[in-house]
JSON list of C-alpha atoms in Angstrom, two decimals:
[
{"chain": "R", "resi": 1, "resn": "UNK", "atom": "CA", "xyz": [152.08, 116.41, 130.90]},
{"chain": "R", "resi": 2, "resn": "UNK", "atom": "CA", "xyz": [152.75, 119.32, 128.57]},
{"chain": "R", "resi": 3, "resn": "UNK", "atom": "CA", "xyz": [155.86, 120.46, 126.78]},
{"chain": "R", "resi": 4, "resn": "UNK", "atom": "CA", "xyz": [158.00, 123.52, 127.43]},
{"chain": "R", "resi": 5, "resn": "UNK", "atom": "CA", "xyz": [159.29, 125.87, 124.73]},
{"chain": "R", "resi": 6, "resn": "UNK", "atom": "CA", "xyz": [162.29, 123.58, 124.21]},
{"chain": "R", "resi": 7, "resn": "UNK", "atom": "CA", "xyz": [159.92, 120.59, 123.78]},
{"chain": "R", "resi": 8, "resn": "UNK", "atom": "CA", "xyz": [161.02, 118.99, 127.06]},
{"chain": "R", "resi": 9, "resn": "UNK", "atom": "CA", "xyz": [158.16, 117.50, 129.11]},
{"chain": "R", "resi": 10, "resn": "UNK", "atom": "CA", "xyz": [156.69, 119.69, 131.83]},
{"chain": "R", "resi": 11, "resn": "UNK", "atom": "CA", "xyz": [154.96, 118.70, 135.03]},
{"chain": "R", "resi": 12, "resn": "UNK", "atom": "CA", "xyz": [153.17, 120.53, 137.81]},
{"chain": "R", "resi": 13, "resn": "UNK", "atom": "CA", "xyz": [155.91, 121.36, 140.31]},
{"chain": "R", "resi": 14, "resn": "UNK", "atom": "CA", "xyz": [155.44, 122.89, 143.74]},
{"chain": "R", "resi": 15, "resn": "UNK", "atom": "CA", "xyz": [158.41, 125.15, 144.42]},
{"chain": "R", "resi": 16, "resn": "UNK", "atom": "CA", "xyz": [159.18, 126.25, 147.99]},
{"chain": "R", "resi": 17, "resn": "UNK", "atom": "CA", "xyz": [159.76, 129.98, 148.21]},
{"chain": "R", "resi": 18, "resn": "UNK", "atom": "CA", "xyz": [159.62, 133.12, 150.35]},
{"chain": "R", "resi": 19, "resn": "UNK", "atom": "CA", "xyz": [158.07, 136.54, 149.84]},
{"chain": "R", "resi": 20, "resn": "UNK", "atom": "CA", "xyz": [161.54, 137.72, 148.75]},
{"chain": "R", "resi": 21, "resn": "UNK", "atom": "CA", "xyz": [161.46, 135.04, 146.04]},
{"chain": "R", "resi": 22, "resn": "UNK", "atom": "CA", "xyz": [158.15, 136.46, 144.82]},
{"chain": "R", "resi": 23, "resn": "UNK", "atom": "CA", "xyz": [159.71, 139.93, 144.69]},
{"chain": "R", "resi": 24, "resn": "UNK", "atom": "CA", "xyz": [162.58, 138.59, 142.55]},
{"chain": "R", "resi": 25, "resn": "UNK", "atom": "CA", "xyz": [160.08, 136.86, 140.26]},
{"chain": "R", "resi": 26, "resn": "UNK", "atom": "CA", "xyz": [158.25, 140.16, 139.79]},
{"chain": "R", "resi": 27, "resn": "UNK", "atom": "CA", "xyz": [161.41, 142.21, 139.24]},
{"chain": "R", "resi": 28, "resn": "UNK", "atom": "CA", "xyz": [163.35, 139.86, 136.98]},
{"chain": "R", "resi": 29, "resn": "UNK", "atom": "CA", "xyz": [160.56, 137.76, 135.45]},
{"chain": "R", "resi": 30, "resn": "UNK", "atom": "CA", "xyz": [162.12, 134.48, 136.50]},
{"chain": "R", "resi": 31, "resn": "UNK", "atom": "CA", "xyz": [163.78, 132.79, 139.44]},
{"chain": "R", "resi": 32, "resn": "UNK", "atom": "CA", "xyz": [166.29, 130.00, 139.73]},
{"chain": "R", "resi": 33, "resn": "UNK", "atom": "CA", "xyz": [165.35, 127.19, 142.07]},
{"chain": "R", "resi": 34, "resn": "UNK", "atom": "CA", "xyz": [167.28, 123.97, 142.41]},
{"chain": "R", "resi": 35, "resn": "UNK", "atom": "CA", "xyz": [164.37, 121.72, 143.27]},
{"chain": "R", "resi": 36, "resn": "UNK", "atom": "CA", "xyz": [160.68, 121.39, 143.84]},
{"chain": "R", "resi": 37, "resn": "UNK", "atom": "CA", "xyz": [158.14, 118.69, 144.59]},
{"chain": "R", "resi": 38, "resn": "UNK", "atom": "CA", "xyz": [155.89, 116.86, 142.15]},
{"chain": "R", "resi": 39, "resn": "UNK", "atom": "CA", "xyz": [153.96, 113.66, 141.74]},
{"chain": "R", "resi": 40, "resn": "UNK", "atom": "CA", "xyz": [156.87, 111.32, 140.95]},
{"chain": "R", "resi": 41, "resn": "UNK", "atom": "CA", "xyz": [156.91, 107.59, 140.22]},
{"chain": "R", "resi": 42, "resn": "UNK", "atom": "CA", "xyz": [158.36, 107.00, 143.71]},
{"chain": "R", "resi": 43, "resn": "UNK", "atom": "CA", "xyz": [155.53, 108.98, 145.32]},
{"chain": "R", "resi": 44, "resn": "UNK", "atom": "CA", "xyz": [152.90, 107.06, 143.33]},
{"chain": "R", "resi": 45, "resn": "UNK", "atom": "CA", "xyz": [154.46, 103.75, 144.31]},
{"chain": "R", "resi": 46, "resn": "UNK", "atom": "CA", "xyz": [154.59, 104.70, 148.01]},
{"chain": "R", "resi": 47, "resn": "UNK", "atom": "CA", "xyz": [150.98, 105.93, 148.14]},
{"chain": "R", "resi": 48, "resn": "UNK", "atom": "CA", "xyz": [149.40, 103.21, 146.02]},
{"chain": "R", "resi": 49, "resn": "UNK", "atom": "CA", "xyz": [145.85, 103.89, 147.22]},
{"chain": "R", "resi": 50, "resn": "UNK", "atom": "CA", "xyz": [145.99, 107.67, 146.72]},
{"chain": "R", "resi": 51, "resn": "UNK", "atom": "CA", "xyz": [144.36, 109.41, 143.79]},
{"chain": "R", "resi": 52, "resn": "UNK", "atom": "CA", "xyz": [145.99, 112.16, 141.72]},
{"chain": "R", "resi": 53, "resn": "UNK", "atom": "CA", "xyz": [144.62, 114.96, 143.92]},
{"chain": "R", "resi": 54, "resn": "UNK", "atom": "CA", "xyz": [145.90, 113.34, 147.12]},
{"chain": "R", "resi": 55, "resn": "UNK", "atom": "CA", "xyz": [149.34, 112.79, 145.59]},
{"chain": "R", "resi": 56, "resn": "UNK", "atom": "CA", "xyz": [149.51, 116.43, 144.46]},
{"chain": "R", "resi": 57, "resn": "UNK", "atom": "CA", "xyz": [148.59, 117.51, 147.99]},
{"chain": "R", "resi": 58, "resn": "UNK", "atom": "CA", "xyz": [151.49, 115.47, 149.41]},
{"chain": "R", "resi": 59, "resn": "UNK", "atom": "CA", "xyz": [153.92, 117.16, 147.00]},
{"chain": "R", "resi": 60, "resn": "UNK", "atom": "CA", "xyz": [152.45, 120.58, 147.83]},
{"chain": "R", "resi": 61, "resn": "UNK", "atom": "CA", "xyz": [152.75, 120.07, 151.61]},
{"chain": "R", "resi": 62, "resn": "UNK", "atom": "CA", "xyz": [156.34, 118.93, 151.25]},
{"chain": "R", "resi": 63, "resn": "UNK", "atom": "CA", "xyz": [157.10, 122.15, 149.39]},
{"chain": "R", "resi": 64, "resn": "UNK", "atom": "CA", "xyz": [155.49, 124.09, 152.27]},
{"chain": "R", "resi": 65, "resn": "UNK", "atom": "CA", "xyz": [157.77, 122.22, 154.69]},
{"chain": "R", "resi": 66, "resn": "UNK", "atom": "CA", "xyz": [160.79, 123.17, 152.57]},
{"chain": "R", "resi": 67, "resn": "UNK", "atom": "CA", "xyz": [159.61, 126.80, 152.66]},
{"chain": "R", "resi": 68, "resn": "UNK", "atom": "CA", "xyz": [160.16, 126.67, 156.44]},
{"chain": "R", "resi": 69, "resn": "UNK", "atom": "CA", "xyz": [163.81, 125.76, 155.82]},
{"chain": "R", "resi": 70, "resn": "UNK", "atom": "CA", "xyz": [164.14, 128.74, 153.47]},
{"chain": "R", "resi": 71, "resn": "UNK", "atom": "CA", "xyz": [162.69, 131.02, 156.16]},
{"chain": "R", "resi": 72, "resn": "UNK", "atom": "CA", "xyz": [165.16, 129.65, 158.71]},
{"chain": "R", "resi": 73, "resn": "UNK", "atom": "CA", "xyz": [168.00, 130.48, 156.31]},
{"chain": "R", "resi": 74, "resn": "UNK", "atom": "CA", "xyz": [166.70, 134.04, 155.77]},
{"chain": "R", "resi": 75, "resn": "UNK", "atom": "CA", "xyz": [165.79, 135.65, 159.11]},
{"chain": "R", "resi": 76, "resn": "UNK", "atom": "CA", "xyz": [164.89, 138.93, 157.35]},
{"chain": "R", "resi": 77, "resn": "UNK", "atom": "CA", "xyz": [162.19, 137.31, 155.18]},
{"chain": "R", "resi": 78, "resn": "UNK", "atom": "CA", "xyz": [158.57, 137.85, 156.22]},
{"chain": "R", "resi": 79, "resn": "UNK", "atom": "CA", "xyz": [157.45, 134.81, 158.23]},
{"chain": "R", "resi": 80, "resn": "UNK", "atom": "CA", "xyz": [155.09, 133.38, 155.63]},
{"chain": "R", "resi": 81, "resn": "UNK", "atom": "CA", "xyz": [155.55, 130.15, 153.75]},
{"chain": "R", "resi": 82, "resn": "UNK", "atom": "CA", "xyz": [155.22, 130.44, 149.99]},
{"chain": "R", "resi": 83, "resn": "UNK", "atom": "CA", "xyz": [154.65, 127.65, 147.49]},
{"chain": "R", "resi": 84, "resn": "UNK", "atom": "CA", "xyz": [154.65, 128.45, 143.80]},
{"chain": "R", "resi": 85, "resn": "UNK", "atom": "CA", "xyz": [152.78, 125.96, 141.62]},
{"chain": "R", "resi": 86, "resn": "UNK", "atom": "CA", "xyz": [154.23, 125.98, 138.12]},
{"chain": "R", "resi": 87, "resn": "UNK", "atom": "CA", "xyz": [154.31, 123.87, 135.00]},
{"chain": "R", "resi": 88, "resn": "UNK", "atom": "CA", "xyz": [158.01, 123.27, 134.46]},
{"chain": "R", "resi": 89, "resn": "UNK", "atom": "CA", "xyz": [160.49, 120.95, 132.82]},
{"chain": "R", "resi": 90, "resn": "UNK", "atom": "CA", "xyz": [161.79, 118.88, 135.71]},
{"chain": "R", "resi": 91, "resn": "UNK", "atom": "CA", "xyz": [163.89, 115.79, 136.23]},
{"chain": "R", "resi": 92, "resn": "UNK", "atom": "CA", "xyz": [163.05, 113.02, 138.61]},
{"chain": "R", "resi": 93, "resn": "UNK", "atom": "CA", "xyz": [166.36, 111.82, 139.97]},
{"chain": "R", "resi": 94, "resn": "UNK", "atom": "CA", "xyz": [165.34, 108.35, 141.10]},
{"chain": "R", "resi": 95, "resn": "UNK", "atom": "CA", "xyz": [165.04, 109.37, 144.72]},
{"chain": "R", "resi": 96, "resn": "UNK", "atom": "CA", "xyz": [164.01, 106.82, 147.38]},
{"chain": "R", "resi": 97, "resn": "UNK", "atom": "CA", "xyz": [160.55, 105.33, 147.59]},
{"chain": "R", "resi": 98, "resn": "UNK", "atom": "CA", "xyz": [158.01, 107.96, 148.59]},
{"chain": "R", "resi": 99, "resn": "UNK", "atom": "CA", "xyz": [160.10, 110.92, 147.44]},
{"chain": "R", "resi": 100, "resn": "UNK", "atom": "CA", "xyz": [158.46, 113.81, 145.62]},
{"chain": "R", "resi": 101, "resn": "UNK", "atom": "CA", "xyz": [161.68, 115.72, 144.95]},
{"chain": "R", "resi": 102, "resn": "UNK", "atom": "CA", "xyz": [162.48, 116.82, 141.41]},
{"chain": "R", "resi": 103, "resn": "UNK", "atom": "CA", "xyz": [165.34, 118.87, 140.03]},
{"chain": "R", "resi": 104, "resn": "UNK", "atom": "CA", "xyz": [164.37, 121.89, 137.99]},
{"chain": "R", "resi": 105, "resn": "UNK", "atom": "CA", "xyz": [165.93, 121.89, 134.55]},
{"chain": "R", "resi": 106, "resn": "UNK", "atom": "CA", "xyz": [165.72, 125.67, 133.98]},
{"chain": "R", "resi": 107, "resn": "UNK", "atom": "CA", "xyz": [164.80, 128.90, 135.77]},
{"chain": "R", "resi": 108, "resn": "UNK", "atom": "CA", "xyz": [161.09, 129.32, 136.47]},
{"chain": "R", "resi": 109, "resn": "UNK", "atom": "CA", "xyz": [159.55, 132.11, 134.43]},
{"chain": "R", "resi": 110, "resn": "UNK", "atom": "CA", "xyz": [156.60, 134.18, 135.56]},
{"chain": "R", "resi": 111, "resn": "UNK", "atom": "CA", "xyz": [154.65, 132.74, 132.61]},
{"chain": "R", "resi": 112, "resn": "UNK", "atom": "CA", "xyz": [155.05, 129.18, 133.99]},
{"chain": "R", "resi": 113, "resn": "UNK", "atom": "CA", "xyz": [153.34, 130.05, 137.29]},
{"chain": "R", "resi": 114, "resn": "UNK", "atom": "CA", "xyz": [149.90, 128.46, 137.66]},
{"chain": "R", "resi": 115, "resn": "UNK", "atom": "CA", "xyz": [149.19, 129.60, 141.23]},
{"chain": "R", "resi": 116, "resn": "UNK", "atom": "CA", "xyz": [150.82, 131.15, 144.27]},
{"chain": "R", "resi": 117, "resn": "UNK", "atom": "CA", "xyz": [150.12, 129.84, 147.76]},
{"chain": "R", "resi": 118, "resn": "UNK", "atom": "CA", "xyz": [150.97, 132.05, 150.74]},
{"chain": "R", "resi": 119, "resn": "UNK", "atom": "CA", "xyz": [150.33, 131.99, 154.47]},
{"chain": "R", "resi": 120, "resn": "UNK", "atom": "CA", "xyz": [147.73, 134.44, 155.70]},
{"chain": "R", "resi": 121, "resn": "UNK", "atom": "CA", "xyz": [148.43, 137.01, 158.40]},
{"chain": "R", "resi": 122, "resn": "UNK", "atom": "CA", "xyz": [147.00, 134.72, 161.08]},
{"chain": "R", "resi": 123, "resn": "UNK", "atom": "CA", "xyz": [149.76, 132.16, 160.50]},
{"chain": "R", "resi": 124, "resn": "UNK", "atom": "CA", "xyz": [152.76, 134.49, 161.00]},
{"chain": "R", "resi": 125, "resn": "UNK", "atom": "CA", "xyz": [153.46, 133.70, 164.67]},
{"chain": "R", "resi": 126, "resn": "UNK", "atom": "CA", "xyz": [153.17, 129.94, 164.18]},
{"chain": "R", "resi": 127, "resn": "UNK", "atom": "CA", "xyz": [155.28, 130.04, 161.02]},
{"chain": "R", "resi": 128, "resn": "UNK", "atom": "CA", "xyz": [157.97, 132.09, 162.78]},
{"chain": "R", "resi": 129, "resn": "UNK", "atom": "CA", "xyz": [158.13, 129.53, 165.60]},
{"chain": "R", "resi": 130, "resn": "UNK", "atom": "CA", "xyz": [158.20, 126.65, 163.12]},
{"chain": "R", "resi": 131, "resn": "UNK", "atom": "CA", "xyz": [161.00, 128.22, 161.06]},
{"chain": "R", "resi": 132, "resn": "UNK", "atom": "CA", "xyz": [163.11, 128.48, 164.21]},
{"chain": "R", "resi": 133, "resn": "UNK", "atom": "CA", "xyz": [162.31, 124.89, 165.21]},
{"chain": "R", "resi": 134, "resn": "UNK", "atom": "CA", "xyz": [162.47, 123.06, 161.87]},
{"chain": "R", "resi": 135, "resn": "UNK", "atom": "CA", "xyz": [166.10, 121.89, 162.19]},
{"chain": "R", "resi": 136, "resn": "UNK", "atom": "CA", "xyz": [165.55, 120.55, 165.71]},
{"chain": "R", "resi": 137, "resn": "UNK", "atom": "CA", "xyz": [162.30, 118.91, 164.61]},
{"chain": "R", "resi": 138, "resn": "UNK", "atom": "CA", "xyz": [164.16, 117.00, 161.91]},
{"chain": "R", "resi": 139, "resn": "UNK", "atom": "CA", "xyz": [166.53, 115.75, 164.60]},
{"chain": "R", "resi": 140, "resn": "UNK", "atom": "CA", "xyz": [163.63, 114.33, 166.60]},
{"chain": "R", "resi": 141, "resn": "UNK", "atom": "CA", "xyz": [163.02, 117.08, 169.18]},
{"chain": "R", "resi": 142, "resn": "UNK", "atom": "CA", "xyz": [159.36, 116.62, 170.18]},
{"chain": "R", "resi": 143, "resn": "UNK", "atom": "CA", "xyz": [158.80, 120.23, 171.26]},
{"chain": "R", "resi": 144, "resn": "UNK", "atom": "CA", "xyz": [160.22, 121.42, 167.94]},
{"chain": "R", "resi": 145, "resn": "UNK", "atom": "CA", "xyz": [157.99, 118.97, 166.08]},
{"chain": "R", "resi": 146, "resn": "UNK", "atom": "CA", "xyz": [154.99, 120.47, 167.86]},
{"chain": "R", "resi": 147, "resn": "UNK", "atom": "CA", "xyz": [156.06, 123.95, 166.76]},
{"chain": "R", "resi": 148, "resn": "UNK", "atom": "CA", "xyz": [156.33, 122.77, 163.14]},
{"chain": "R", "resi": 149, "resn": "UNK", "atom": "CA", "xyz": [152.92, 121.10, 163.43]},
{"chain": "R", "resi": 150, "resn": "UNK", "atom": "CA", "xyz": [151.49, 124.43, 164.58]},
{"chain": "R", "resi": 151, "resn": "UNK", "atom": "CA", "xyz": [152.44, 126.00, 161.25]},
{"chain": "R", "resi": 152, "resn": "UNK", "atom": "CA", "xyz": [151.16, 123.02, 159.29]},
{"chain": "R", "resi": 153, "resn": "UNK", "atom": "CA", "xyz": [147.71, 123.54, 160.79]},
{"chain": "R", "resi": 154, "resn": "UNK", "atom": "CA", "xyz": [147.42, 126.71, 158.71]},
{"chain": "R", "resi": 155, "resn": "UNK", "atom": "CA", "xyz": [146.32, 126.23, 155.12]},
{"chain": "R", "resi": 156, "resn": "UNK", "atom": "CA", "xyz": [148.14, 128.43, 152.64]},
{"chain": "R", "resi": 157, "resn": "UNK", "atom": "CA", "xyz": [145.90, 130.85, 150.77]},
{"chain": "R", "resi": 158, "resn": "UNK", "atom": "CA", "xyz": [145.55, 130.54, 146.98]},
{"chain": "R", "resi": 159, "resn": "UNK", "atom": "CA", "xyz": [146.33, 133.42, 144.64]},
{"chain": "R", "resi": 160, "resn": "UNK", "atom": "CA", "xyz": [146.16, 133.75, 140.88]},
{"chain": "R", "resi": 161, "resn": "UNK", "atom": "CA", "xyz": [149.50, 134.60, 139.21]},
{"chain": "R", "resi": 162, "resn": "UNK", "atom": "CA", "xyz": [148.00, 137.92, 138.11]},
{"chain": "R", "resi": 163, "resn": "UNK", "atom": "CA", "xyz": [147.97, 138.92, 141.81]},
{"chain": "R", "resi": 164, "resn": "UNK", "atom": "CA", "xyz": [151.77, 138.75, 142.14]},
{"chain": "R", "resi": 165, "resn": "UNK", "atom": "CA", "xyz": [152.16, 142.54, 142.24]},
{"chain": "R", "resi": 166, "resn": "UNK", "atom": "CA", "xyz": [149.64, 142.87, 145.08]},
{"chain": "R", "resi": 167, "resn": "UNK", "atom": "CA", "xyz": [151.28, 140.05, 147.06]},
{"chain": "R", "resi": 168, "resn": "UNK", "atom": "CA", "xyz": [154.71, 141.62, 146.87]},
{"chain": "R", "resi": 169, "resn": "UNK", "atom": "CA", "xyz": [153.42, 145.11, 147.69]}
]
């Protein structure tokens, strides 16, 4: 764990986002996000046999799931899930056992970004279907859950933060 400019502890946080979020990050240099996912004490306790890499992957995939909810809320956004990995000051709020949710203490600056994960072109149709189905899937609709699973079969591609301009263009 490192320390931010204000000396508050930082952790690797996986922030759900959209391509429009990336554009704002490029234009303004920072974005405000209310929450992200990280390896929390509750996540460690729930997955007692998992190593650090496996726990980080759980937090990352949960952020990708939250990106579907963001896409559902913004029908104009390109149908690609985005997860921004960043080293940020964050607060664990004592969520239930197994939770990876953290509250972000400050806006995320471009300098804090460690990596950008984005769906490739081959995932667009499945992600579009999953974004439409995510609310019903959470309510237990089996067909909707299958649609969400279709998007989850696609691995997000990894990009260096220096590639932000190319991703937005």
